[in-house]
PDB file of C-alpha atoms in Angstrom:
ATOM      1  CA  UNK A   1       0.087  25.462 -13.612  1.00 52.00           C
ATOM      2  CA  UNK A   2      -2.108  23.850 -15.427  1.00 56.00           C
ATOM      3  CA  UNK A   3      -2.053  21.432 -18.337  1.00 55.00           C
ATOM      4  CA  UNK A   4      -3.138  22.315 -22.038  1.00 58.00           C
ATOM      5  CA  UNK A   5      -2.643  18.577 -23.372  1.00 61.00           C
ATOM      6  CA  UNK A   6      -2.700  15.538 -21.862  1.00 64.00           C
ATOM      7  CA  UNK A   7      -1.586  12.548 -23.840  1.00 67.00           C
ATOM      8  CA  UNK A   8      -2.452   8.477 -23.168  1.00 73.00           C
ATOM      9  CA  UNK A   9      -1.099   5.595 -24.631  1.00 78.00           C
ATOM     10  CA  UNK A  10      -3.784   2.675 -24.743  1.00 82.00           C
ATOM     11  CA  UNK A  11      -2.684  -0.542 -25.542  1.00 83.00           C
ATOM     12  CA  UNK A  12      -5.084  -2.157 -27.773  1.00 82.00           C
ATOM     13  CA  UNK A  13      -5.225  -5.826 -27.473  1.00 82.00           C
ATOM     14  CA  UNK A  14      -4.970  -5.110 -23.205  1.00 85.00           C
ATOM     15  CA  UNK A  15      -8.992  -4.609 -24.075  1.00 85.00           C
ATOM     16  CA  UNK A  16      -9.705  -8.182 -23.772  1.00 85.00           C
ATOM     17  CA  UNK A  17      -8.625  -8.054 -20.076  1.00 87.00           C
ATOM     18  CA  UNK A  18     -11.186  -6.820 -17.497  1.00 87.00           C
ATOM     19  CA  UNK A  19      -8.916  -5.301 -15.226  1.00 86.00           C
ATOM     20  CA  UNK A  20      -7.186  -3.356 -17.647  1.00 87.00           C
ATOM     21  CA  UNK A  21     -10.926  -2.247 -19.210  1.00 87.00           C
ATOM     22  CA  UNK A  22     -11.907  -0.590 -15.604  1.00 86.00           C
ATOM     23  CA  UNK A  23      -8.738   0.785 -15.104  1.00 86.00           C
ATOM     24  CA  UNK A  24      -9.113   2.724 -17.663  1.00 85.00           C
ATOM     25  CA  UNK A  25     -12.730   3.522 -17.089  1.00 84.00           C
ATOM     26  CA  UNK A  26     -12.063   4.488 -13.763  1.00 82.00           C
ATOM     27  CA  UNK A  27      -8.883   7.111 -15.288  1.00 80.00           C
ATOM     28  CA  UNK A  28     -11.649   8.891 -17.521  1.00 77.00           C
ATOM     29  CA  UNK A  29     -14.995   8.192 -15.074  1.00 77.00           C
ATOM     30  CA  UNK A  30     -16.872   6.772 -17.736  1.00 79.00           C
ATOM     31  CA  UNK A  31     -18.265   3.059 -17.351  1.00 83.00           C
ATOM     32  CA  UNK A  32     -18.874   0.641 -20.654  1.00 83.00           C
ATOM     33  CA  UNK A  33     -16.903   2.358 -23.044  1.00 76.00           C
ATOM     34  CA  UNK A  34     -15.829  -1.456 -24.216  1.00 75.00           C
ATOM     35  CA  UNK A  35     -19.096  -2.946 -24.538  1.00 79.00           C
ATOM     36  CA  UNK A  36     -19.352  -2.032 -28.076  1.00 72.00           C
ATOM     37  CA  UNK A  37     -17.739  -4.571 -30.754  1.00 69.00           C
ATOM     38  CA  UNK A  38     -15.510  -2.622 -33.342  1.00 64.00           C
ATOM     39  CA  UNK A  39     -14.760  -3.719 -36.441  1.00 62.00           C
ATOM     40  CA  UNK A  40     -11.126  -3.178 -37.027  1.00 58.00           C
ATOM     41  CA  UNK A  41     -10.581  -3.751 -40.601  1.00 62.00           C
ATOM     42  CA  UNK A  42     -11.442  -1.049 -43.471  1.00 68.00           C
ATOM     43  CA  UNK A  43     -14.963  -1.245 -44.738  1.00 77.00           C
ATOM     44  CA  UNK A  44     -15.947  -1.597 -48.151  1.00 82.00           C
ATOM     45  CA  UNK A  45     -15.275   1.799 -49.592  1.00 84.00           C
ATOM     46  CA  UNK A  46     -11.276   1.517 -48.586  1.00 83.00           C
ATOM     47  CA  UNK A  47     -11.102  -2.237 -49.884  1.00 83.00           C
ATOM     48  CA  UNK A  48     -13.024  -1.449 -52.834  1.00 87.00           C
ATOM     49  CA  UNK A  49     -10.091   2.507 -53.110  1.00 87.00           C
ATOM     50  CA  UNK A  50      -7.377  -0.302 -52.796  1.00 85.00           C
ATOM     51  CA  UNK A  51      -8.269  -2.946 -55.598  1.00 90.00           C
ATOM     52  CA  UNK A  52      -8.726   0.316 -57.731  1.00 93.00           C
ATOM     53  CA  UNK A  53      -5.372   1.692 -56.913  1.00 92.00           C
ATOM     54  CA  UNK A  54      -3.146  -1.255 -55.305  1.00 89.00           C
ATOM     55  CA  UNK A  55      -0.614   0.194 -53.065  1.00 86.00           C
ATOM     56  CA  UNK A  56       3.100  -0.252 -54.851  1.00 88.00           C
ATOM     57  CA  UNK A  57       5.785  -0.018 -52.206  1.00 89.00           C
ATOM     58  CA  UNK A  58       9.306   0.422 -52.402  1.00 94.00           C
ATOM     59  CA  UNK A  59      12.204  -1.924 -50.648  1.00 94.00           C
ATOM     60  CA  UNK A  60      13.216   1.245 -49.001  1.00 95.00           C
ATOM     61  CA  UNK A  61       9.642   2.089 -47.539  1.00 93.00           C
ATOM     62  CA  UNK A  62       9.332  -1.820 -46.232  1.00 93.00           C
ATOM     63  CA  UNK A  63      13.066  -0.861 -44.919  1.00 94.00           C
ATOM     64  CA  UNK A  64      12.029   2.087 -42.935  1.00 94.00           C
ATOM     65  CA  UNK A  65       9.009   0.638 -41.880  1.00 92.00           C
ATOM     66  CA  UNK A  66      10.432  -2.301 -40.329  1.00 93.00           C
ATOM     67  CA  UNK A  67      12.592   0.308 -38.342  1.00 92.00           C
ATOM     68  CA  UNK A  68       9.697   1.902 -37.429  1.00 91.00           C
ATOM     69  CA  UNK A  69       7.954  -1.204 -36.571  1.00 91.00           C
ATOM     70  CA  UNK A  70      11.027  -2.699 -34.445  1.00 92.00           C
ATOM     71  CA  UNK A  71      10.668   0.937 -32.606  1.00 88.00           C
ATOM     72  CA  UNK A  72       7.043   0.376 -32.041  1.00 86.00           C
ATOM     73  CA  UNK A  73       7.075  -2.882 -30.193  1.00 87.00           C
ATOM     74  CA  UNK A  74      10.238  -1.816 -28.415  1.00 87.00           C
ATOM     75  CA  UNK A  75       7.612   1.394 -26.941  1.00 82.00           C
ATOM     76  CA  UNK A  76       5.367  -1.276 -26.622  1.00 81.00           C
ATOM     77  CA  UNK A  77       7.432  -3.887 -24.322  1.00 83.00           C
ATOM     78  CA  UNK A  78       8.496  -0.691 -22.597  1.00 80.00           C
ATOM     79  CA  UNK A  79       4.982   0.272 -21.484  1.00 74.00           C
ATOM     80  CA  UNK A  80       3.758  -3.059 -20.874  1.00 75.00           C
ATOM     81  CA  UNK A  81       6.432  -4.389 -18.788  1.00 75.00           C
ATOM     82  CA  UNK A  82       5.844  -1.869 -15.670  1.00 70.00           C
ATOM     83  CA  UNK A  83       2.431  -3.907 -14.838  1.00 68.00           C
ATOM     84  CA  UNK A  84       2.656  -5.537 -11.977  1.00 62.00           C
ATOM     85  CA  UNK A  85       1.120  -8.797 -10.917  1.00 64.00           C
ATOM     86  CA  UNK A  86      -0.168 -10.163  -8.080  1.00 62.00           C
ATOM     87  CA  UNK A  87      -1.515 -13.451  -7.070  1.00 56.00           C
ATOM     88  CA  UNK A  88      -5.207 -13.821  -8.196  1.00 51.00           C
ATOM     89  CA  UNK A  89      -7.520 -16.944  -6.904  1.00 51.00           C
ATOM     90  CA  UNK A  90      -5.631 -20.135  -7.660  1.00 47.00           C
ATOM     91  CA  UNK A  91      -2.602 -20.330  -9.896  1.00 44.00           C
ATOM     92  CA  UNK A  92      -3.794 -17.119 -12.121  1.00 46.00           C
ATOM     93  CA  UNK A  93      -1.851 -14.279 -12.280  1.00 60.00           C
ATOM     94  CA  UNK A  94      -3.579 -10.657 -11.914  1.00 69.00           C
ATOM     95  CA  UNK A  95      -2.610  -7.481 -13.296  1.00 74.00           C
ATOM     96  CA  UNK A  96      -3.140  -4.308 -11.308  1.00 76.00           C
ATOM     97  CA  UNK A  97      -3.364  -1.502 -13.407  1.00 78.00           C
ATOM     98  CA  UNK A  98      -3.171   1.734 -11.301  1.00 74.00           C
ATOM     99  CA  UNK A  99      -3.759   4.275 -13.521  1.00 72.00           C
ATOM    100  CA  UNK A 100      -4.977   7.519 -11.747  1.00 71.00           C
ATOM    101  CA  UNK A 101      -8.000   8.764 -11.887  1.00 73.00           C
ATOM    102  CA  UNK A 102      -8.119  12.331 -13.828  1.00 72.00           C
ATOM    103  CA  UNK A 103      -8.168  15.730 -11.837  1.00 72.00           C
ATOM    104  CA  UNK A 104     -10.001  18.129 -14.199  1.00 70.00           C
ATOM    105  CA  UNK A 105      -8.978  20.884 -11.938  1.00 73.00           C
ATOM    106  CA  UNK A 106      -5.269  20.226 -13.758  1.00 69.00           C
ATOM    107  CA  UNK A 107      -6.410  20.943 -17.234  1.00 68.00           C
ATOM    108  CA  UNK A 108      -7.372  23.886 -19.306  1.00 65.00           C
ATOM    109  CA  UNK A 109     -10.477  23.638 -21.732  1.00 63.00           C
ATOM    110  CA  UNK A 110      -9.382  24.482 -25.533  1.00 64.00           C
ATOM    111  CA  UNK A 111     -11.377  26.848 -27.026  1.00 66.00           C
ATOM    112  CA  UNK A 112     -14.874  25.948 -27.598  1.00 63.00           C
ATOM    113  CA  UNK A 113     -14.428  22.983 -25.363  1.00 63.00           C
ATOM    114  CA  UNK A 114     -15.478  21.991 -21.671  1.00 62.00           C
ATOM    115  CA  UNK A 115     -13.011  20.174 -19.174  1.00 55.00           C
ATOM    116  CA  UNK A 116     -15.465  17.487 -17.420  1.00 59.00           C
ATOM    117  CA  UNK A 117     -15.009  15.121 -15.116  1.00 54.00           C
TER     118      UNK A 117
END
């Protein structure tokens, strides 16, 4: 059988580690997807939406949220603990990533799309 969705957790800050960077390059086959610096934060349309209409939250929303958020790092620690390490040059500590790479043969194209590889 073959797969119909495929889905990836990336962890964001592991981008500012090297290893981690072609790791993941080598899982899709692309090279230099990182090179590119992102902004992160909203640009000027959403700051200027937001001092228009501030955002009014209730206690309950920052409740649930800080469930959520308790949740979130708990997926986090969870996916980042399975790394494992090995000794680099010196006192440094490595991390091998060993994502594998991806097998297009295991994936069906959605319509109007093209598995590559």
């Amino acid at each position: 059988d073959r797969l119909l969705r495929y889905d990836m957790i990336l962890v964001y800050d592991k981008f500012k580690d090297p290893n981690y960077v072609r790791a993941v390059e080598r899982f899709f086959g692309v090279e230099g997807f990182n090179n590119k610096t992102i902004d992160m934060y909203c640009g000027w349309e959403s700051r200027m939406a937001n001092e228009r209409v501030p955002l009014k939250v209730k206690f309950q929303h920052v409740l649930e949220l800080t469930h959520l958020n308790e949740m979130d790092n708990r997926l986090y620690r969870d996916l980042t603990s399975c790394w494992t390490t090995k000794e680099g040059g010196g006192n440094e500590e490595e991390v091998e990533y060993l994502f594998p790479k991806v097998d297009v043969s295991r994936f069906v194209a959605q319509r109007n799309r093209t598995v590559i590889g």
